[in-house]
Structure formats: C-alpha cells, structure tokens
Short mmCIF file of C-alpha atoms and ligand atoms in Angstrom, two decimals:
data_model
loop_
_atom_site.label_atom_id
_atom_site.label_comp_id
_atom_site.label_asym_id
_atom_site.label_seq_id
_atom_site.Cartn_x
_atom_site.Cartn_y
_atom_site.Cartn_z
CA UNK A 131 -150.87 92.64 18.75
CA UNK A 132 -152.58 95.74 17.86
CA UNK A 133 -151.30 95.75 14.42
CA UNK A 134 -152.67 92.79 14.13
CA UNK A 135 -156.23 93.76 15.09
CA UNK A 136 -155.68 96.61 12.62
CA UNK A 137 -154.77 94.65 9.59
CA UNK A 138 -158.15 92.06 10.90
CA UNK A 139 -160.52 95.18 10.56
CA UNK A 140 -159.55 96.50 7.75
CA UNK A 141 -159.66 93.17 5.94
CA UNK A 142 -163.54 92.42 7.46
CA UNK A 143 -164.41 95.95 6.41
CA UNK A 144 -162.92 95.00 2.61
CA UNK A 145 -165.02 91.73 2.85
CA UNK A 146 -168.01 92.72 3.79
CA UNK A 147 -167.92 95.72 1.53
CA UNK A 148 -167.14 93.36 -1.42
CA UNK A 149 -169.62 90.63 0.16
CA UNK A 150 -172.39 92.87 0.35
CA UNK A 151 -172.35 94.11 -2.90
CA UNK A 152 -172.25 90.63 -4.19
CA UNK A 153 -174.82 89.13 -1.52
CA UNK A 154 -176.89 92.59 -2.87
CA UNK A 155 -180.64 91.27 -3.48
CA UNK A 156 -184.03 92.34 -2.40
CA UNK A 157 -183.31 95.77 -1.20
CA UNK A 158 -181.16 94.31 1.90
CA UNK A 159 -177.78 95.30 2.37
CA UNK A 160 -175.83 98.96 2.16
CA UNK A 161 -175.74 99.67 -1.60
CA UNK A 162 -178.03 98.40 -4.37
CA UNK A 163 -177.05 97.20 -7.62
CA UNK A 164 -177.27 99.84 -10.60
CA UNK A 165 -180.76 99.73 -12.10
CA UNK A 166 -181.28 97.10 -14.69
CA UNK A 167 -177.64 96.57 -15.34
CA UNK A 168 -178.35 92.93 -16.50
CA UNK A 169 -179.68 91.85 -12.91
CA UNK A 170 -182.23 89.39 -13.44
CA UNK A 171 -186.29 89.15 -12.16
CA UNK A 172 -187.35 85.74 -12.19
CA UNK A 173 -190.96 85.46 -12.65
CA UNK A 174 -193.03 82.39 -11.84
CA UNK A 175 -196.62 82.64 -12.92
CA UNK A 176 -199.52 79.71 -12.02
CA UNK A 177 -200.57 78.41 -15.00
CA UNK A 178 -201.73 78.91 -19.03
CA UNK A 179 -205.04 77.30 -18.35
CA UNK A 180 -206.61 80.75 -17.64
CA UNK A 181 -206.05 82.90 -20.16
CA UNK A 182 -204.68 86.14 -17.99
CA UNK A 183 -201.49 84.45 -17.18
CA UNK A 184 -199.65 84.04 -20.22
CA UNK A 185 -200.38 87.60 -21.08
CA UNK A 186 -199.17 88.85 -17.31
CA UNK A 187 -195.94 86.83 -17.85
CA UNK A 188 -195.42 88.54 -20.84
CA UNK A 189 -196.31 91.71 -19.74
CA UNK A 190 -194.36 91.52 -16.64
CA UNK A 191 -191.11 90.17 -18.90
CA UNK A 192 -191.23 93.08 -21.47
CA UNK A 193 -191.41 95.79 -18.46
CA UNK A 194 -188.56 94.64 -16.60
CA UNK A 195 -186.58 94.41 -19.94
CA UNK A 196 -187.96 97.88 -20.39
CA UNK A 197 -186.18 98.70 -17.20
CA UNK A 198 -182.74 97.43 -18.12
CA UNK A 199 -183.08 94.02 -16.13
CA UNK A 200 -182.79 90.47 -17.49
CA UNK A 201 -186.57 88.94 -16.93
CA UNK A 202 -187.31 84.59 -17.00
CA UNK A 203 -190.99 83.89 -17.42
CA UNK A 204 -191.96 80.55 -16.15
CA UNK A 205 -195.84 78.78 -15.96
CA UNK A 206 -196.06 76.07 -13.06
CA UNK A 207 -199.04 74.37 -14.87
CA UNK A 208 -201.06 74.59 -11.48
CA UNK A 209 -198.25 71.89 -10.44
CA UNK A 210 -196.66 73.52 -7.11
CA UNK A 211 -193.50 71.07 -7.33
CA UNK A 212 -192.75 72.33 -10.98
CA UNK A 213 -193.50 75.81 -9.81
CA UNK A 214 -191.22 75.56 -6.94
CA UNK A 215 -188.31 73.94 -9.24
CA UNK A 216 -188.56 77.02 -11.56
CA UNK A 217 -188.29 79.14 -8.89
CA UNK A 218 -185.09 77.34 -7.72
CA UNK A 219 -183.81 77.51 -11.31
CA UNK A 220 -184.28 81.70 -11.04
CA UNK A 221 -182.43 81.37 -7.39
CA UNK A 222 -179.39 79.41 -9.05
CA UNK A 223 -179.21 81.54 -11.95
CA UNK A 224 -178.86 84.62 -9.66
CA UNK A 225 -182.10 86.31 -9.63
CA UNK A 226 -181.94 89.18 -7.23
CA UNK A 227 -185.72 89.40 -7.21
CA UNK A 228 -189.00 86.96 -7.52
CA UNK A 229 -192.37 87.98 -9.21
CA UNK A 230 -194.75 85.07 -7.67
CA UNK A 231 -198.18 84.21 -9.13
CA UNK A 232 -198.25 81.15 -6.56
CA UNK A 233 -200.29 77.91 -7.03
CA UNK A 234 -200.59 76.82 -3.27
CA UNK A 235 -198.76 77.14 0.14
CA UNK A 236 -196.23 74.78 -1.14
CA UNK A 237 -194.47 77.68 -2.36
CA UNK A 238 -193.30 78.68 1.12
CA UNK A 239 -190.22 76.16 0.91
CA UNK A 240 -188.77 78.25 -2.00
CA UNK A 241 -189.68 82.03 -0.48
CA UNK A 242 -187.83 80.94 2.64
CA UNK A 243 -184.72 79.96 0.39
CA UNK A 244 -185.01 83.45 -1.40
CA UNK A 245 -185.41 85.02 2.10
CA UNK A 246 -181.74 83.32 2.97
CA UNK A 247 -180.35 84.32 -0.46
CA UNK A 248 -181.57 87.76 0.48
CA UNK A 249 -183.40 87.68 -2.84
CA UNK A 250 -186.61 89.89 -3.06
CA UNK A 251 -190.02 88.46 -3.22
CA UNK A 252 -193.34 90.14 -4.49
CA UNK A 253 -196.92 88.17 -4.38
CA UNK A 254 -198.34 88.99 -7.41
CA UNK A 255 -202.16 89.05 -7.68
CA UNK A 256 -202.18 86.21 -5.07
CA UNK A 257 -201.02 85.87 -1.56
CA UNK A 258 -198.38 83.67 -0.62
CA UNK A 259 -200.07 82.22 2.68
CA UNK A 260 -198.07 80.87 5.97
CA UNK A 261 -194.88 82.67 4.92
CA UNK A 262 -193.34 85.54 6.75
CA UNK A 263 -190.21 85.45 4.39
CA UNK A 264 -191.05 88.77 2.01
CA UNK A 265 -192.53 91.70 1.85
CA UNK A 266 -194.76 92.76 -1.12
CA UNK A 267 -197.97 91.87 -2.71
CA UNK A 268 -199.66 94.00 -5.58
CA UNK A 269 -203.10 92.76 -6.56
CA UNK A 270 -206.58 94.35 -6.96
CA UNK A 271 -209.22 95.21 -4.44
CA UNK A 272 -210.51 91.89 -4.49
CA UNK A 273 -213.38 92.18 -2.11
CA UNK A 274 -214.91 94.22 -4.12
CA UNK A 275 -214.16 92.34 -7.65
CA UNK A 276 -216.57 89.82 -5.55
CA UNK A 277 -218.86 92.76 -4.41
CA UNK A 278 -219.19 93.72 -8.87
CA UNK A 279 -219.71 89.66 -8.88
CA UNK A 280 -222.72 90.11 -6.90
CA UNK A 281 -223.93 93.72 -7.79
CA UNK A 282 -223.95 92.06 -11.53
CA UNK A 283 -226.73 89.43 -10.55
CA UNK A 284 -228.40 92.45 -8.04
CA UNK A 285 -228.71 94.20 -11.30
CA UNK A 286 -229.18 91.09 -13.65
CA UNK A 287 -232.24 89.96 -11.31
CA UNK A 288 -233.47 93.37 -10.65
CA UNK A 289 -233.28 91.73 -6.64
CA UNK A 290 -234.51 95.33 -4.86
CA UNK A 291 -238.14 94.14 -6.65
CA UNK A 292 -237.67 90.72 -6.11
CA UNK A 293 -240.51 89.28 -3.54
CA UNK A 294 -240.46 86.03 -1.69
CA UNK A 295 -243.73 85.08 -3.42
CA UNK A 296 -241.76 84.59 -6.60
CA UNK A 297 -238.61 84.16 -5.43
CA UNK A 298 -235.47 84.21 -7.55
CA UNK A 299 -233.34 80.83 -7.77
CA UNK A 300 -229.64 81.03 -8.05
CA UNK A 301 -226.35 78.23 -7.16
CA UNK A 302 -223.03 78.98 -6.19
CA UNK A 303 -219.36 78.39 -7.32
CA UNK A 304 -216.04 79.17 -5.91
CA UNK A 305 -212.23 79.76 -7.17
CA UNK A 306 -209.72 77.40 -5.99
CA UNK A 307 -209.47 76.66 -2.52
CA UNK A 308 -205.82 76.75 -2.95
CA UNK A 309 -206.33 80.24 -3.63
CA UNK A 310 -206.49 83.13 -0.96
CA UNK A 311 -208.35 85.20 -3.47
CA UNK A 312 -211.57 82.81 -3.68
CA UNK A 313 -212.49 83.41 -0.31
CA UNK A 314 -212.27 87.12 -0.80
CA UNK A 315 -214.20 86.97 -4.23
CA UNK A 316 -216.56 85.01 -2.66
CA UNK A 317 -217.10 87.09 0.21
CA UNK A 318 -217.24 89.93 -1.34
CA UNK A 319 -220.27 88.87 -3.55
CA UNK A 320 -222.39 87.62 -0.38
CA UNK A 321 -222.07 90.38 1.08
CA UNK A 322 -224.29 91.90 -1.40
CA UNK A 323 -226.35 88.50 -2.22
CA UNK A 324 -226.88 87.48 1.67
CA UNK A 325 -229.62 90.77 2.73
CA UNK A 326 -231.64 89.09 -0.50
CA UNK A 327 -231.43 85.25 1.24
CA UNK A 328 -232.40 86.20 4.57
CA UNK A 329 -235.62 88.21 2.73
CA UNK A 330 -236.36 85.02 1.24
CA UNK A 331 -236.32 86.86 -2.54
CA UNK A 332 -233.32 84.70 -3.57
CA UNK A 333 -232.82 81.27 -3.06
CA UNK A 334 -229.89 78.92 -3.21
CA UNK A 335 -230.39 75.54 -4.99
CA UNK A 336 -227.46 73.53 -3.79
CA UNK A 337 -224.79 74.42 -0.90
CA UNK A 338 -224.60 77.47 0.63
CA UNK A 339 -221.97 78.65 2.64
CA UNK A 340 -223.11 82.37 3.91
CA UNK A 341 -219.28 83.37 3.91
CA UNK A 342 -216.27 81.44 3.34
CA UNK A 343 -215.94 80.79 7.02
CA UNK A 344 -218.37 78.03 6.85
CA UNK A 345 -215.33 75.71 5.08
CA UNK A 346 -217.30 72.70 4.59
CA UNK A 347 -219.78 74.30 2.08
CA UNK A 348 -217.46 76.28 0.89
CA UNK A 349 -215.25 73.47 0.21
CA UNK A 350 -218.60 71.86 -1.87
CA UNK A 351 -218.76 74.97 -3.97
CA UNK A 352 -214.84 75.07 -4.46
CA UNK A 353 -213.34 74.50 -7.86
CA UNK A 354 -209.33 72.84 -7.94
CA UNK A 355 -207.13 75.15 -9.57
CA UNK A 356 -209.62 77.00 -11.28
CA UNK A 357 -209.78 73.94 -13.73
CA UNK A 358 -212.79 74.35 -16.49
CA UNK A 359 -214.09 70.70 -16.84
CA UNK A 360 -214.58 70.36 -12.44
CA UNK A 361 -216.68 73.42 -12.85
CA UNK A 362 -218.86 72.22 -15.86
CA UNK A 363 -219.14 68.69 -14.94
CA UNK A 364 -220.40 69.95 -11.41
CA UNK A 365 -223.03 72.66 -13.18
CA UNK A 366 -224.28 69.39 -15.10
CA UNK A 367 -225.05 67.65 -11.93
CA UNK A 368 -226.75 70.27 -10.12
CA UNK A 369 -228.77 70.48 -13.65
CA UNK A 370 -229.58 67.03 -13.28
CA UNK A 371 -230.48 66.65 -9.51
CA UNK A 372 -230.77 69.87 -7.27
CA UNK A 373 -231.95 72.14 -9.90
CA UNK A 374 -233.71 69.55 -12.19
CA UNK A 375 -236.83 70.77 -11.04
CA UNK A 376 -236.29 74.84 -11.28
CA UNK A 377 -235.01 77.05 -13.76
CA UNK A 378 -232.18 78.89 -12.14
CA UNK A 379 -231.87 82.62 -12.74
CA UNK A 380 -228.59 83.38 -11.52
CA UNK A 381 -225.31 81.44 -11.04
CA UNK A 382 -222.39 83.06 -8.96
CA UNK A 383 -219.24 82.33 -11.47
CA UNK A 384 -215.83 83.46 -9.89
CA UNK A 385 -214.01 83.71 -12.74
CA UNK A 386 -214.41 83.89 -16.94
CA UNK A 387 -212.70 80.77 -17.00
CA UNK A 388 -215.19 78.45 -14.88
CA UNK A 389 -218.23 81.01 -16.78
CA UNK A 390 -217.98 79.65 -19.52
CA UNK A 391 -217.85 76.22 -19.05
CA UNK A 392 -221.01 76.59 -16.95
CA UNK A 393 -223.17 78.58 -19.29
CA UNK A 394 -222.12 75.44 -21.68
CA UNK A 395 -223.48 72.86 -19.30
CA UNK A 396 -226.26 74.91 -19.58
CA UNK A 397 -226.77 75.12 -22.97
CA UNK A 398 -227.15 71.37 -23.23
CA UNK A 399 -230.24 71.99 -20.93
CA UNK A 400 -233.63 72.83 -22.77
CA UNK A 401 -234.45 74.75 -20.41
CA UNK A 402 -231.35 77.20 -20.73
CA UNK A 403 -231.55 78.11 -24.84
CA UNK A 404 -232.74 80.49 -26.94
CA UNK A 405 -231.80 83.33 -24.90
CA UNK A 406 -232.83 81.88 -21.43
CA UNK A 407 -229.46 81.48 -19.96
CA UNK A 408 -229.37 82.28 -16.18
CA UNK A 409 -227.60 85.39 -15.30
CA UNK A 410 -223.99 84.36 -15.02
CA UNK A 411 -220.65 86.16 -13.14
CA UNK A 412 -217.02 86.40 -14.47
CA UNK A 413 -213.80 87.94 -13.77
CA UNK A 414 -210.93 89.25 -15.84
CA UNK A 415 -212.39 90.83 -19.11
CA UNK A 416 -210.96 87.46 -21.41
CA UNK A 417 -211.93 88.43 -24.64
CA UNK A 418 -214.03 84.76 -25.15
CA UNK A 419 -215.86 86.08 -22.21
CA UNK A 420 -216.00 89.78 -23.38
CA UNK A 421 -217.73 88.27 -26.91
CA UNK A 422 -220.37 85.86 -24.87
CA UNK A 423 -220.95 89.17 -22.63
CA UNK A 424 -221.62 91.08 -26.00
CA UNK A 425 -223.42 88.05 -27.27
CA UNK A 426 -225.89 88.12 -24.91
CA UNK A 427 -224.49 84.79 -22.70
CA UNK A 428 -221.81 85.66 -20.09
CA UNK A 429 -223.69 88.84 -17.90
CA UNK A 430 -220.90 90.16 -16.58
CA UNK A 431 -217.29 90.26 -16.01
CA UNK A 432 -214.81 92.15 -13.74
CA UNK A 433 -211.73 94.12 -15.70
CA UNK A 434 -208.50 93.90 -13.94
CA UNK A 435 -206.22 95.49 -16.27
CA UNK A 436 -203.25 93.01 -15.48
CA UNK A 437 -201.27 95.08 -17.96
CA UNK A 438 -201.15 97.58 -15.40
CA UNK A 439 -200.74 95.85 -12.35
CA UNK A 440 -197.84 94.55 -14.52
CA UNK A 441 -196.27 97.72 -15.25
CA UNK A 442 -196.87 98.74 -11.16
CA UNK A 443 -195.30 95.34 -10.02
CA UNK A 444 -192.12 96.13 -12.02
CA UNK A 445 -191.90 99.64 -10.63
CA UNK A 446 -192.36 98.30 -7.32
CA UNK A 447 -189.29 95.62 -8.21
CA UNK A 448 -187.12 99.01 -9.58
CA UNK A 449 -188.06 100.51 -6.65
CA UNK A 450 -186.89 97.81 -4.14
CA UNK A 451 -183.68 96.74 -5.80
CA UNK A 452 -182.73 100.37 -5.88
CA UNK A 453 -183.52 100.46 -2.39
CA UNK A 454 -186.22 103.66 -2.61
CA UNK A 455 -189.51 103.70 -0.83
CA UNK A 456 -192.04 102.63 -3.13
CA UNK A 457 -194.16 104.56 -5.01
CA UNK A 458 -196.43 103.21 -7.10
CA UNK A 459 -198.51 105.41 -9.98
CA UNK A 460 -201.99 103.74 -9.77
CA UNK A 461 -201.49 101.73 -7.07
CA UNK A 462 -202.47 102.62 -3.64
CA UNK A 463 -201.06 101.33 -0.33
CA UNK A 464 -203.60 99.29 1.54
CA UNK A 465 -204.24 100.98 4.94
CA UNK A 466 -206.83 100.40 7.79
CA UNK A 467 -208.92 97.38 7.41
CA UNK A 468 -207.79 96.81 3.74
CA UNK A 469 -204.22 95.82 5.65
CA UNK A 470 -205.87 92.59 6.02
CA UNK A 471 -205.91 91.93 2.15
CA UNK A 472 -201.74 91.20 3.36
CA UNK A 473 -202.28 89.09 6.11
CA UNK A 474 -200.07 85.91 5.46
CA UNK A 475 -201.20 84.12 8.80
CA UNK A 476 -197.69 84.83 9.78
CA UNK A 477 -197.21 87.96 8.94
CA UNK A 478 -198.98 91.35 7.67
CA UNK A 479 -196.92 92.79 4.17
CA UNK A 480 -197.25 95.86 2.55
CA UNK A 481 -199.91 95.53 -0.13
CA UNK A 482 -200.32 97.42 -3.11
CA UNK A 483 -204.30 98.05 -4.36
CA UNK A 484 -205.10 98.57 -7.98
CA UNK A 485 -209.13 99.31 -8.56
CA UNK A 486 -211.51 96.72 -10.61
CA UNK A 487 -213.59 97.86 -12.61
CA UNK A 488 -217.23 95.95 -13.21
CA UNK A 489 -218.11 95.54 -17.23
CA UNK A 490 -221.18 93.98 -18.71
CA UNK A 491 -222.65 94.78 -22.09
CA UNK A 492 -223.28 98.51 -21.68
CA UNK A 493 -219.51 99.19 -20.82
CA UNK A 494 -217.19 96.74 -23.08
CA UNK A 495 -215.81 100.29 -24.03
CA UNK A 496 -213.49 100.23 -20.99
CA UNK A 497 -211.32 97.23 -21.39
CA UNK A 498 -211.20 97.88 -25.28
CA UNK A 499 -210.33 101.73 -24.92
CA UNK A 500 -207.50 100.68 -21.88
CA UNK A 501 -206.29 98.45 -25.11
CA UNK A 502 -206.58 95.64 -23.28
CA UNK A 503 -207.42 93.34 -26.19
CA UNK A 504 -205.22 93.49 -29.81
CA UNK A 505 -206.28 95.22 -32.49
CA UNK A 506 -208.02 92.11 -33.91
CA UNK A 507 -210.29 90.83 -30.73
CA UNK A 508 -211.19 94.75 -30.11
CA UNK A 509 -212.60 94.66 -33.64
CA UNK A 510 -214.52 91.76 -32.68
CA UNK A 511 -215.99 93.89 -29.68
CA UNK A 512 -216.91 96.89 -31.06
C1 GAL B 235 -207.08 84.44 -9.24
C2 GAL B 235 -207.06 85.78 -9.95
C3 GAL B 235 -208.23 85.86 -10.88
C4 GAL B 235 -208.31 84.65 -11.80
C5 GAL B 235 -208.06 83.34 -11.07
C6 GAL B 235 -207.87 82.18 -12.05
O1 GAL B 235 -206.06 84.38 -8.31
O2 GAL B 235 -207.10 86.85 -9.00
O3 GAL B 235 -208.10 87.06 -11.62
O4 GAL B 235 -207.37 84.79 -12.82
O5 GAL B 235 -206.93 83.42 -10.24
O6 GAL B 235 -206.57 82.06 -12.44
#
C-alpha cells in the first residue's frame, strides 16, 4: 500500500509540474514561460473612429514583437459583442496575456474567462468596471487631463478678471458614459470651472451637472461612444434653441474627436466665423486637432503620448509573464487617493500613472519634439 502512495505522488508531482508549465499565463503558477519565446499578447483595442487607437494598437503590436512575443491587434468598432468575440479568439489561440482598451462593462464576461484560463489581463487607458478578475491598469492621470480641459478655458477666458456684470457664457459636453474616464475628465475640469459658476462670472447655457455625480445631467451632456455626428448634431441644437440668443465663449470638449465636430456646428453659425469661434477643449494631441489648434480654431488639447504608455504597458506585460515585480520607467504607481483611479467597484488594482501634458498654440513643440506625429504632419506643425 505504501508503494502505492509513492508511485501516486510522484506521478501528481510530474503532472502538476508539466501542468503548470502548460496552464503558465498571467504571472500565476511556479515558473514563467521564457520571455517572448513566441507566447502571444492579444490586444483588443475600442475602436478606429478616434484616431489614437489605431496608432496604440500598432504601437502596442510592434513593442511586444520587440520583446520576442507574438502580438494580435484587434478594433471592436465600439461594438462590445465583437470586442468580446476577439477577445475569445486571443483566449483560443493561446494568449497568455490580454491588453484591453474596453468599450463597456460587457467586457467582464470575457476577463472572467481569462481569469479561469489564468491568462493575464491589463486595462489599458480605460478601466474595466464591475470586474475583480485582473490586476493591472496603465493610463494617464486623468483627473487632471480634465483639470488642463478646464485650466485651457480659465486661460482662454482670462476667468480670474471675469465679473458677473459681464459674465462669460459657456455649454458642456461629456465622453461616453460607457466610459469610466468621462466622469474623471469631466470632473477634473469642474473642479477648476465650478469656483467661476458659483461667482456668477461664468455661466452655463444648457445642462449642468456640477460633477458627474449628478447622473441625470450628466447623462444630457454625455456623448455614446465618443461618436462625432451625436456631438455635432447636439452643438447644432443648443445653437438653435438654448444658446440662440448668446454668443457662447467657451465650450467644454472632452476629447479632439467630439472638438471638432463642434467647432464645425459652429462654423455654420454667423455668429461663430471669422475668427469668433468660442474657446473650445480637446484631448489627445490628433494632428487634425493639433493643425485647427495652430490655425487658430481648436484652443487647446491635452498630449497623452500613447506611444509611451504603449511601450510602459508592454514592459508591464514582460514584467508579469516573467513573473518580476513591475517596474515601470515613466510610469508611476498610483498611491494614496490616486488608488481610486483603480477602483473597479469590485475591486481596487494596481494602477500605473503616466503624466498629461496640456498643449495649445504656444507649446505644439512638445508633441512634435516627443515625435509624436510622422515626419510629414510635424512639417505641417511647425
Ligand atoms: C478615452 C481616452 C481618451 C479618448 C477617448 C475617445 O477613454 O482616455 O484619450 O481617446 O477615450 O476614444
């Protein structure tokens, strides 16, 4: 009989030795694969409508490939089912870790079946919400991109001389309300904008939700998957009923994207041409928005240089399938009350903080000198 129990361990020992290498994924388990060595990183980004995310996907693809690993790039079209599918595809195909720029919370189905694959999963640039199934999210201080939002119309408007006697008129927009990162954009740039309100030397033409908290409002301001056309069909209707009778000074633009399709709604308005164009917010230095900025249009934009939060997700991947404890050049682990940046709802993960930088005319220098545009759309710039 004791033989027998002999023989059994050694045999479970073999097996799980030989399991565990096999069943090796996101940094679980005794031994790691070799670096690179062929293992594949699927990455799922959110769409191609905005710009930034076909040039993260192919950023992220040629670091890992850099690194020895086999990298899958995959755009979900803002459709979370199609998203989720290519995400499955990665998980049948053996990816042993995930790169997620999610769409919505729908994604949650497909981290918890990476979670039982023991596959590694890192939220990039947006957090996946109601999941407690990985560990990682890399993304910028996003706060304070919001805070540059609204520091950009504090400058545009020269606000600190502002009086209530002449007040200064300005309407609000939002990112996607599928998107965790709205709320913090949008917070972040009332919590420069709000002190001006309550003096009564700004005012709000159309909704105004004080902070994201107040969800109906903010829900009114909200714009679907960051889609263009919502954003300028809804600027043309606030031209035509709550601000018909002002001329707006400022409008609070979350991204480049939804920027310029408002400042072209505007431009169909006589009162908006020839250099009258109300001082309008962006984010994420796209070089159509970088021109209008130089142009005199677009005031300002935010520079996120996705190229390196690229580079610093991939080390972070390296760094996790090789089982180290990451450490991330450029990239700073959020602590204190920037842990809440990870809270999922269900769970708080490790977040890694790249900074923003604000750009408007005077600065187009630092997204062109970071290279951040080809040689051809810098020329453009200069
Ligand atoms: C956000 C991202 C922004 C912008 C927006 C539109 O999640 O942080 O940089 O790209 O999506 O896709």
């Amino acid at each position: 009989m004791k033989k027998i129990c002999l023989v059994l361990i050694v045999l479970l020992a073999a097996s799980s030795f030989v399991f565990g290498k096999g069943q090796q994924g996101g940094g679980g388990g005794a031994t790691a694969p070799s670096a690179g060595s062929g293992t594949l990183i699927g990455i799922a980004m959110p769409e191609t409508h905005v710009r930034r995310w076909g040039k993260d996907g192919a950023s992220l693809k040629a670091f890992a490939e850099a690194k020895g690993y086999r990298a899958e790039v995959a755009f979900g079209d803002a459709d979370q089912a199609q998203q989720n599918r290519q995400i499955e595809g990665f998980l049948t195909q053996g990816a042993k870790l995930l790169v997620v720029g999610n769409i919505n919370d729908g994604v949650n189905s497909v981290i918890a079946q990476a979670a039982s694959d023991e596959v590694a999963v890192i939220a990039y640039d947006r957090l996946i919400m109601e999941s407690a199934d990985y560990d990682y999210y890399i993304t910028f201080d996003n706060f304070k991109v919001g805070q540059f939002q609204g520091q950009g119309i504090e400058q545009g408007l020269n606000l600190a001389s502002a009086t209530a006697e002449s007040p200064k008129y300005i309407t609000l927009f939002a990112g996607s309300p599928t998107d965790n990162n709205s709320k913090f954009f949008f917070d972040g740039a009332m919590n420069i904008l709000n002190p001006y309100i309550e003096k009564g030397v700004l005012k709000v033409i159309g909704p105004y939700p004080k902070t994201s908290a107040d969800n109906d409002n903010f829900q009114r301001i909200a714009t679907e998957n960051w889609q263009a056309p919502l954003a300028k069909t809804r600027m043309e209707n606030l031209l035509s009923n709550d601000a018909r009778d002002v001329v707006l000074d400022a409008v609070l633009a979350p991204n480049d994207t939804l920027a310029r399709a408002i400042i072209e709604a505007c431009l169909a308005d006589a009162k908006y041409v020839g250099g009258k164009l109300p001082v309008v917010t962006g984010q994420d230095a796209e070089f159509d928005s970088a021109l209008s900025i130089k142009n005199g249009q677009q005031y300002m934009t935010v520079f996120k240089d996705t190229t390196k939060l690229a580079e610093a997700a991939i080390i972070l991947a390296d760094q996790i399938l090789k089982n180290q404890t990451p450490n991330i050049p450029g990239a700073s682990l959020a602590s204190g009350s920037l842990t809440s940046i990870g809270d999922t709802g269900k769970k708080v993960v490790k977040t890694y903080l790249l900074e923003p930088v604000i750009v408007t005319k005077s600065n187009l220098s630092v997204p062109i000198n970071a290279g951040f545009y080809p040689d051809d759309e810098a020329a453009k710039l200069r």
